[in-house]
Short mmCIF file of C-alpha atoms in Angstrom, two decimals:
data_model
loop_
_atom_site.label_atom_id
_atom_site.label_comp_id
_atom_site.label_asym_id
_atom_site.label_seq_id
_atom_site.Cartn_x
_atom_site.Cartn_y
_atom_site.Cartn_z
CA MET A 43 0.00 0.00 0.00
CA GLU A 44 1.46 3.35 -1.07
CA ASN A 45 2.12 6.09 1.45
CA THR A 46 0.17 9.31 1.19
CA SER A 47 2.05 12.43 2.25
CA PRO A 48 1.13 13.75 5.73
CA SER A 49 0.08 17.13 4.35
CA GLU A 50 -2.24 15.45 1.86
CA ILE A 51 -3.76 13.24 4.55
CA ILE A 52 -4.36 16.11 6.98
CA ARG A 53 -6.13 18.21 4.36
CA ARG A 54 -8.75 15.53 3.81
CA PRO A 55 -11.85 15.79 6.00
CA ILE A 56 -12.63 12.79 8.19
CA ALA A 57 -16.33 12.06 7.93
CA LYS A 58 -17.87 11.89 11.39
CA GLU A 59 -20.32 9.20 10.23
CA VAL A 60 -17.56 6.56 10.23
CA ASN A 61 -17.82 6.53 14.02
CA TYR A 62 -21.54 5.76 14.36
CA ASP A 63 -23.25 4.87 11.07
CA PRO A 64 -24.15 1.14 11.02
CA GLU A 65 -23.35 1.08 7.30
CA TYR A 66 -19.67 1.56 8.09
CA LEU A 67 -19.79 -1.35 10.52
CA ARG A 68 -21.30 -3.49 7.76
CA LEU A 69 -18.58 -2.42 5.31
CA GLU A 70 -15.89 -3.18 7.89
CA ASN A 71 -17.21 -6.71 8.33
CA GLU A 72 -17.29 -7.16 4.55
CA ARG A 73 -14.18 -5.32 3.36
CA LEU A 74 -11.77 -4.72 6.24
CA TRP A 75 -11.68 -7.64 8.68
CA THR A 76 -11.91 -10.13 5.79
CA ARG A 77 -8.77 -8.70 4.12
CA VAL A 78 -6.26 -7.66 6.79
CA TRP A 79 -3.74 -9.38 9.01
CA GLN A 80 -4.92 -8.91 12.60
CA PHE A 81 -3.56 -9.81 16.02
CA ALA A 82 -5.48 -12.81 17.36
CA CYS A 83 -3.40 -14.00 20.36
CA ARG A 84 0.15 -14.47 21.65
CA GLU A 85 2.16 -17.57 20.79
CA GLU A 86 2.73 -18.21 24.51
CA GLU A 87 -1.01 -18.98 24.77
CA LEU A 88 -0.50 -21.94 22.42
CA LYS A 89 2.37 -23.81 24.06
CA LYS A 90 1.19 -27.40 23.53
CA PRO A 91 -0.70 -29.21 20.76
CA GLY A 92 -4.37 -28.84 21.57
CA ASP A 93 -4.10 -25.41 23.18
CA PHE A 94 -6.56 -23.04 21.53
CA VAL A 95 -7.76 -19.43 21.65
CA THR A 96 -11.08 -18.14 20.32
CA TYR A 97 -10.76 -14.82 18.49
CA ASP A 98 -13.93 -12.84 17.72
CA ILE A 99 -13.99 -9.90 15.32
CA GLY A 100 -17.13 -8.25 13.98
CA GLU A 101 -19.63 -10.96 13.04
CA ASP A 102 -16.95 -13.66 12.68
CA SER A 103 -15.18 -15.94 15.11
CA PHE A 104 -11.98 -17.97 14.67
CA ILE A 105 -10.22 -20.81 16.44
CA VAL A 106 -6.43 -20.48 16.67
CA THR A 107 -4.70 -23.66 17.81
CA ARG A 108 -1.51 -25.70 17.78
CA ALA A 109 -1.80 -28.98 15.84
CA LEU A 110 -0.13 -32.25 16.80
CA SER A 111 2.63 -31.43 14.30
CA GLY A 112 3.43 -28.29 16.31
CA GLU A 113 2.18 -26.10 13.49
CA LEU A 114 -0.17 -23.20 14.23
CA LYS A 115 -3.60 -23.45 12.60
CA ALA A 116 -6.57 -21.10 12.38
CA TYR A 117 -10.13 -21.92 11.38
CA TYR A 118 -13.51 -20.25 11.17
CA ASN A 119 -15.17 -21.09 14.46
CA VAL A 120 -18.27 -22.68 13.00
CA CYS A 121 -19.71 -26.17 12.77
CA GLN A 122 -20.13 -27.27 9.16
CA HIS A 123 -23.49 -28.88 10.00
CA ARG A 124 -25.77 -26.11 11.24
CA GLY A 125 -23.41 -23.22 11.92
CA ARG A 126 -23.09 -23.47 15.70
CA ARG A 127 -19.88 -22.00 17.14
CA LEU A 128 -17.52 -24.67 18.43
CA THR A 129 -15.43 -22.87 21.04
CA GLU A 130 -15.48 -19.96 23.47
CA GLY A 131 -12.56 -18.39 25.29
CA CYS A 132 -9.39 -20.46 25.47
CA GLY A 133 -8.37 -23.88 26.69
CA HIS A 134 -6.97 -27.25 25.72
CA THR A 135 -8.63 -30.02 23.72
CA ALA A 136 -7.88 -33.14 21.71
CA SER A 137 -10.62 -32.32 19.21
CA PHE A 138 -13.30 -29.76 18.45
CA ARG A 139 -16.79 -31.06 19.16
CA CYS A 140 -20.04 -29.31 18.36
CA PRO A 141 -22.24 -29.23 21.50
CA PHE A 142 -25.40 -29.21 19.35
CA HIS A 143 -25.25 -32.50 17.40
CA GLY A 144 -21.83 -33.89 18.29
CA TRP A 145 -19.91 -33.52 15.03
CA GLN A 146 -16.14 -33.54 15.66
CA TRP A 147 -12.88 -32.33 14.04
CA ASN A 148 -9.26 -33.02 14.87
CA LEU A 149 -6.65 -30.31 15.41
CA ALA A 150 -5.76 -30.40 11.71
CA GLY A 151 -9.35 -29.42 10.88
CA LYS A 152 -10.37 -32.81 9.47
CA ASN A 153 -13.84 -34.06 10.32
CA THR A 154 -13.57 -37.24 12.42
CA HIS A 155 -17.18 -37.87 13.38
CA VAL A 156 -20.68 -37.21 12.08
CA SER A 157 -23.49 -38.42 14.29
CA ASP A 158 -25.57 -41.01 12.42
CA ALA A 159 -23.41 -40.55 9.33
CA VAL A 160 -25.16 -43.52 7.71
CA ASP A 161 -28.22 -41.31 7.15
CA TRP A 162 -26.30 -39.36 4.49
CA GLY A 163 -25.11 -42.39 2.61
CA ASP A 164 -22.28 -41.30 0.31
CA SER A 165 -23.61 -37.73 -0.13
CA LEU A 166 -21.44 -36.18 2.65
CA PRO A 167 -17.74 -36.74 1.84
CA ARG A 168 -15.59 -35.90 4.88
CA GLU A 169 -13.29 -33.65 2.83
CA THR A 170 -16.22 -31.34 2.08
CA ILE A 171 -16.97 -30.72 5.76
CA ALA A 172 -13.47 -29.94 7.02
CA LEU A 173 -13.10 -26.78 9.10
CA LYS A 174 -12.49 -23.75 6.89
CA ALA A 175 -8.88 -22.68 7.39
CA VAL A 176 -7.53 -19.12 7.28
CA ASN A 177 -3.98 -17.81 7.03
CA VAL A 178 -1.95 -17.67 10.24
CA ASP A 179 1.56 -16.33 10.92
CA ILE A 180 3.71 -14.96 13.75
CA TRP A 181 5.63 -11.76 14.36
CA GLY A 182 7.05 -10.49 17.65
CA GLY A 183 5.39 -13.36 19.52
CA PHE A 184 1.99 -12.15 18.26
CA VAL A 185 -0.14 -14.61 16.28
CA PHE A 186 -1.89 -12.94 13.34
CA ILE A 187 -4.66 -14.30 11.15
CA ASN A 188 -5.99 -13.19 7.77
CA PRO A 189 -9.19 -14.65 6.24
CA ASP A 190 -8.22 -13.51 2.72
CA PRO A 191 -6.87 -16.59 0.85
CA ASP A 192 -4.97 -14.30 -1.55
CA CYS A 193 -3.45 -12.00 1.08
CA GLU A 194 0.11 -10.73 0.98
CA PRO A 195 2.67 -12.26 3.39
CA LEU A 196 2.48 -10.97 6.96
CA MET A 197 5.97 -9.43 6.87
CA ASP A 198 5.05 -7.45 3.76
CA PHE A 199 1.87 -6.25 5.45
CA LEU A 200 3.82 -5.16 8.55
CA ALA A 201 6.49 -3.23 6.65
CA PRO A 202 8.26 -1.10 7.76
CA ALA A 203 7.10 -1.57 11.37
CA ALA A 204 8.45 -5.11 11.78
CA LYS A 205 11.98 -4.14 10.72
CA ILE A 206 12.12 -0.98 12.85
CA LEU A 207 10.79 -2.77 15.94
CA ALA A 208 12.93 -5.91 15.49
CA PRO A 209 15.76 -4.70 17.79
CA PHE A 210 13.36 -4.67 20.75
CA GLN A 211 12.83 -8.46 20.50
CA ILE A 212 9.21 -8.33 21.64
CA GLU A 213 8.98 -12.06 20.91
CA THR A 214 11.10 -12.73 24.04
CA MET A 215 8.61 -10.91 26.30
CA ARG A 216 5.63 -12.49 28.04
CA TYR A 217 2.32 -11.26 29.41
CA GLY A 218 2.61 -9.61 32.83
CA TRP A 219 -1.08 -8.70 32.98
CA ARG A 220 -4.11 -8.44 30.68
CA LYS A 221 -7.30 -6.43 31.11
CA GLN A 222 -10.33 -5.59 28.99
CA ILE A 223 -13.34 -3.29 29.08
CA VAL A 224 -16.47 -2.85 27.00
CA ILE A 225 -17.00 0.87 26.63
CA GLY A 226 -19.51 3.11 24.88
CA CYS A 227 -17.64 4.33 21.82
CA ASN A 228 -16.84 3.18 18.32
CA TRP A 229 -13.64 1.13 18.04
CA LYS A 230 -12.04 3.83 15.87
CA VAL A 231 -12.70 6.48 18.53
CA GLY A 232 -11.10 4.15 21.08
CA LEU A 233 -8.12 3.50 18.82
CA GLY A 234 -7.55 7.21 18.26
CA ALA A 235 -7.09 7.85 21.97
CA PHE A 236 -3.89 5.77 21.98
CA ASN A 237 -2.59 6.76 18.55
CA GLU A 238 -1.37 10.26 19.38
CA GLY A 239 0.43 12.16 22.14
CA TYR A 240 -1.38 15.44 21.54
CA HIS A 241 -3.86 14.77 24.37
CA VAL A 242 -1.24 14.20 27.08
CA ARG A 243 -0.80 17.86 28.11
CA ILE A 244 -4.50 18.11 29.03
CA THR A 245 -5.75 14.58 29.73
CA HIS A 246 -2.64 13.43 31.63
CA SER A 247 -1.39 16.81 32.86
CA GLN A 248 0.02 15.25 36.05
CA THR A 249 2.80 13.62 34.00
CA LEU A 250 4.25 16.99 32.99
CA ARG A 251 6.12 17.06 36.28
CA TRP A 252 8.54 14.63 34.66
CA SER A 253 8.65 15.19 30.92
CA ASP A 254 7.55 17.30 27.99
CA ASN A 255 4.79 16.16 25.66
CA CYS A 256 5.29 17.85 22.31
CA SER A 257 5.12 14.81 20.07
CA ALA A 258 5.61 14.37 16.34
CA ALA A 259 3.90 11.61 14.35
CA GLN A 260 4.67 9.90 11.06
CA ALA A 261 2.82 7.75 8.56
CA MET A 262 4.70 4.47 8.06
CA GLY A 263 2.98 2.65 5.23
CA ARG A 264 -0.35 1.41 6.61
CA HIS A 265 0.97 1.98 10.08
CA GLY A 266 1.90 5.04 12.11
CA MET A 267 4.11 6.08 14.99
CA PHE A 268 4.93 9.03 17.17
CA GLY A 269 7.80 10.07 19.38
CA TYR A 270 9.57 13.15 20.70
CA PRO A 271 12.32 13.88 18.15
CA GLU A 272 12.65 17.56 18.99
CA MET A 273 12.16 17.34 22.75
CA GLN A 274 14.42 19.79 24.55
CA ASP A 275 13.71 18.52 28.05
CA ILE A 276 15.29 15.26 29.16
CA PHE A 277 13.00 12.87 31.01
CA GLY A 278 12.96 13.68 34.70
CA THR A 279 13.48 17.43 34.29
CA GLY A 280 9.84 18.39 33.71
CA SER A 281 8.10 20.23 30.88
CA LYS A 282 9.97 23.51 30.65
CA ARG A 283 7.78 24.91 27.89
CA LEU A 284 4.86 24.61 30.32
CA GLY A 285 6.78 25.95 33.30
CA PHE A 286 7.60 22.74 35.17
CA THR A 287 11.12 22.48 36.59
CA THR A 288 12.87 19.87 38.71
CA ASP A 289 15.82 20.48 41.00
CA ASP A 290 16.80 16.86 41.60
CA THR A 291 16.45 14.52 38.61
CA ARG A 292 17.36 11.52 40.77
CA GLN A 293 14.36 11.97 43.07
CA ALA A 294 12.08 12.97 40.18
CA ILE A 295 12.76 9.70 38.34
CA ALA A 296 12.31 7.69 41.55
CA ASP A 297 8.97 9.44 42.15
CA PHE A 298 7.86 8.85 38.55
CA TYR A 299 8.35 5.09 38.68
CA VAL A 300 6.45 4.83 41.95
CA TYR A 301 3.64 6.85 40.38
CA ILE A 302 3.49 5.01 37.05
CA LYS A 303 3.52 1.61 38.72
CA LYS A 304 0.42 2.60 40.69
CA ALA A 305 -1.31 4.72 38.04
CA LEU A 306 -0.75 2.47 35.02
CA GLY A 307 1.22 -0.66 35.89
CA ALA A 308 2.77 -0.68 32.41
CA GLY A 309 5.61 1.04 30.61
CA ILE A 310 7.87 -0.17 33.40
CA SER A 311 9.67 -3.36 34.39
CA GLU A 312 10.36 -4.64 37.89
CA SER A 313 14.08 -4.02 37.47
CA LEU A 314 13.58 -0.41 36.34
CA CYS A 315 11.29 0.30 39.28
CA ASN A 316 13.80 -1.19 41.73
CA ALA A 317 16.71 0.70 40.18
CA SER A 318 14.84 4.01 40.23
CA GLN A 319 14.51 3.81 44.03
CA ARG A 320 18.29 3.52 44.36
CA LEU A 321 19.03 6.68 42.39
CA PRO A 322 18.68 9.26 45.22
CA THR A 323 21.18 7.44 47.45
CA GLU A 324 23.58 5.80 44.97
CA VAL A 325 23.96 8.49 42.31
CA PRO A 326 25.85 11.61 43.45
CA ALA A 327 23.96 14.88 43.75
CA GLY A 328 24.59 17.15 40.79
CA THR A 329 24.83 14.28 38.29
CA SER A 330 23.44 15.47 34.95
CA PRO A 331 19.96 14.29 33.95
CA MET A 332 21.32 12.26 31.02
CA ASP A 333 23.97 10.57 33.16
CA THR A 334 21.31 9.81 35.78
CA LEU A 335 19.24 8.02 33.15
CA ILE A 336 22.32 6.10 32.00
CA GLU A 337 22.89 4.97 35.59
CA LEU A 338 19.26 3.92 35.88
CA ALA A 339 19.60 1.69 32.83
CA ARG A 340 22.90 0.23 34.05
CA MET A 341 21.47 -0.69 37.46
CA ALA A 342 18.34 -2.23 35.96
CA ARG A 343 20.32 -4.16 33.37
CA GLU A 344 22.65 -5.60 36.01
CA GLU A 345 19.69 -6.71 38.13
CA ASP A 346 18.04 -8.39 35.15
CA GLU A 347 21.20 -10.13 34.00
CA ALA A 348 21.70 -11.49 37.54
CA ARG A 349 18.16 -12.95 37.28
CA GLY A 350 18.91 -14.51 33.90
CA ILE A 351 17.19 -11.86 31.79
CA PRO A 352 19.46 -10.54 29.01
CA TRP A 353 18.59 -7.21 27.41
CA PRO A 354 18.77 -6.73 23.65
CA ASN A 355 21.43 -4.28 22.51
CA ILE A 356 19.63 -1.34 20.91
CA SER A 357 21.57 1.59 19.48
CA ARG A 358 20.58 5.22 20.00
CA GLU A 359 19.82 5.42 16.28
CA GLU A 360 17.46 2.43 16.53
CA TYR A 361 15.74 3.93 19.56
CA ALA A 362 15.30 7.25 17.76
CA ALA A 363 13.89 5.58 14.64
CA ALA A 364 11.34 3.59 16.66
CA GLY A 365 9.78 6.46 18.60
CA ILE A 366 7.62 5.42 21.54
CA ASP A 367 4.17 4.51 20.18
CA TRP A 368 3.22 2.44 17.12
CA HIS A 369 -0.13 1.89 15.47
CA ILE A 370 -0.12 -1.47 13.69
CA PHE A 371 -2.99 -1.29 11.21
CA PRO A 372 -5.82 -1.80 11.72
CA ASN A 373 -6.40 -2.01 15.49
CA MET A 374 -3.22 -2.61 17.49
CA ILE A 375 -1.09 -0.15 19.52
CA LEU A 376 2.38 -0.93 20.90
CA LEU A 377 4.55 1.18 23.21
CA GLN A 378 7.86 -0.64 23.18
CA SER A 379 11.03 -0.31 25.25
CA GLN A 380 14.15 -2.35 25.97
CA THR A 381 12.60 -4.14 28.95
CA ASN A 382 8.84 -4.17 28.37
CA CYS A 383 5.99 -3.32 26.02
CA GLN A 384 2.54 -1.91 26.67
CA GLY A 385 -0.11 -2.88 24.14
CA TYR A 386 -3.71 -2.32 23.13
CA ARG A 387 -6.17 -4.13 20.89
CA ILE A 388 -9.42 -2.31 20.14
CA ARG A 389 -12.25 -4.21 18.45
CA PRO A 390 -15.88 -3.58 17.50
CA ASN A 391 -18.33 -5.07 19.96
CA GLY A 392 -20.54 -7.23 17.74
CA GLY A 393 -23.05 -5.23 15.71
CA ASN A 394 -23.14 -2.11 17.89
CA PRO A 395 -21.29 0.85 16.33
CA ASP A 396 -21.48 2.74 19.65
CA SER A 397 -19.58 0.09 21.60
CA CYS A 398 -16.12 -1.48 21.49
CA ILE A 399 -13.84 -3.85 23.37
CA ILE A 400 -10.58 -2.30 24.56
CA GLU A 401 -7.90 -4.75 25.68
CA VAL A 402 -4.80 -3.48 27.47
CA PHE A 403 -1.78 -5.65 28.21
CA HIS A 404 1.71 -5.44 29.64
CA LEU A 405 4.60 -7.53 28.30
CA GLU A 406 7.90 -7.92 30.13
CA ARG A 407 11.00 -10.10 30.14
CA TYR A 408 11.03 -12.84 32.78
CA PRO A 409 13.49 -15.57 33.79
CA GLU A 410 12.80 -18.74 31.82
CA GLY A 411 10.29 -20.87 33.66
CA ASP A 412 9.19 -17.96 35.85
CA GLU A 413 6.73 -16.34 33.43
CA PRO A 414 3.26 -15.52 34.76
CA CYS A 415 0.21 -16.80 32.87
CA PRO A 416 -2.38 -14.08 33.54
CA LYS A 417 -6.02 -14.32 32.54
CA ASN A 418 -7.62 -11.59 30.45
CA ILE A 419 -9.75 -9.97 33.17
CA ARG A 420 -12.81 -8.01 32.11
CA ASN A 421 -13.94 -5.02 34.15
CA ASP A 422 -16.45 -2.62 32.57
CA ASP A 423 -16.31 -0.14 35.44
CA ALA A 424 -14.61 2.88 33.88
CA GLU A 425 -14.36 4.51 37.31
CA ASP A 426 -12.59 1.65 39.11
CA GLU A 427 -9.26 3.34 39.74
CA GLU A 428 -7.89 0.56 41.91
CA PHE A 429 -8.25 -1.87 38.99
CA TRP A 430 -7.43 0.41 36.02
CA GLY A 431 -5.22 3.10 37.56
CA GLU A 432 -5.50 6.85 37.12
CA VAL A 433 -3.99 7.06 33.63
CA MET A 434 -6.35 4.59 31.93
CA LEU A 435 -9.41 6.14 33.59
CA GLN A 436 -8.40 9.55 32.27
CA ASP A 437 -8.41 8.09 28.76
CA PHE A 438 -11.67 6.20 29.22
CA ARG A 439 -13.48 9.35 30.38
CA GLN A 440 -12.74 11.03 27.06
CA LEU A 441 -14.13 8.24 24.89
CA VAL A 442 -17.84 8.15 25.68
CA GLN A 443 -18.10 11.94 25.49
CA THR A 444 -16.21 11.95 22.19
CA GLN A 445 -18.57 9.33 20.76
CA ARG A 446 -21.56 11.42 21.77
CA GLY A 447 -20.00 14.58 20.40
CA THR A 448 -19.31 13.14 16.95
CA LYS A 449 -23.08 12.81 16.42
CA SER A 450 -23.75 16.48 17.06
CA ARG A 451 -25.14 18.61 14.23
CA GLY A 452 -22.63 21.20 15.40
CA PHE A 453 -19.66 18.94 14.61
CA GLU A 454 -18.44 18.88 11.01
CA GLY A 455 -15.65 16.31 11.33
CA ALA A 456 -12.17 15.97 12.83
CA LYS A 457 -9.61 18.73 12.23
CA LEU A 458 -6.36 16.96 13.03
CA ASN A 459 -3.09 18.45 14.23
CA PRO A 460 -0.76 18.44 11.20
CA ARG A 461 2.27 17.48 13.31
CA GLN A 462 1.05 15.43 16.24
CA GLU A 463 -1.94 13.55 14.79
CA VAL A 464 -0.54 12.37 11.46
CA ALA A 465 -0.78 8.72 12.57
CA VAL A 466 -4.52 9.19 13.24
CA ALA A 467 -5.02 10.75 9.82
CA ASN A 468 -3.01 7.99 8.18
CA PHE A 469 -5.22 5.38 9.81
CA TYR A 470 -8.36 6.86 8.29
CA ASP A 471 -6.65 7.22 4.92
CA CYS A 472 -5.71 3.51 4.91
CA TYR A 473 -9.08 2.54 6.38
CA HIS A 474 -10.89 4.10 3.42
CA LYS A 475 -8.64 2.29 0.95
CA TYR A 476 -10.26 -0.90 2.25
CA ILE A 477 -13.77 0.35 2.99
CA ASP A 478 -14.22 2.15 -0.34
CA GLN A 479 -13.16 -0.81 -2.50
CA PRO A 480 -15.75 -3.56 -3.17
#
């Protein structure tokens, strides 16, 4: 897919109807989700043959599993007899059995049992009732599926994101925690909240005690990213352009990691949090902000290596090229670092254009054999700060009101920031290249 220049994207109006008109939801089910590679699960969820995950998107459902051969497989989650779904959630099985009439399939998708098969005589060949397979592939430890039989290879679809993010070795990370919420906004409104840094100064103003927030975004093929390439203030010194100053970077960084662990629980590893608390006593007063950050990384790296957790070697140039936040088209957000990765998957909630499922997860490096296996916990209370933390609740509060506002006769459509919201504009540009083509 060809890139469109940022200036050209920004000049195009974004029709407000895409966020609430049921016709767009119908077109997405027909023309988007049937044609794109999409994150279905993590490979760590499919350790053994027979492990499976059910992935629902729009009106469709898929089974992703590991066959006896060790190969990953993905199928439409539907019985070939009467259309009943075969699985829910995740688990382990030797075969897929329909609870309605008892038809069965093995892990390779071959039908192994039809109840009272003699009634059909020779008019129901087993090869005609195999589970319908879809494409499946892996990148970064994420398992992607694509229902389009003629789709391009996953690595071509992910270009250039996969290459730029490769140094971070996300495939060596594992889930630390997983959460989900059903919330009253369109999935594209939800996605947009995590696809730009422009909102941070207002929505997350408490974070300006530690860093600036003047981001710059780029279109990267289908995908998008943003970072802080022109930031004058080093992390831990506060947002000078907004009047925040810090006398002691050591204590500021220590305070930040305590805060972010409580208020978000992501974007941080255990080793970084531990190391940050040592800064005020082990780093001499007067140490420059940059040298303080270098010491933080050294301490954390030493702790991890002692626990059997090697860090990937990432150059400054690779860090700069990767920014801090990636949108992987169509509905995935990753905030990567050397030690951990925060991620989001935002999906439509069935046939309701005013509702979506937002999943938030934290990946981290763990000693081999010591990885947690967290469940994906659902909590629809968008005011439960103990569960979600302050930062996520601040985002959630914007979404329902934005969804309502897009329907107003007084709203003509989004007018995006030409520097900080290019990734949002690029999403809608690529979205229409699918939606507008039969």
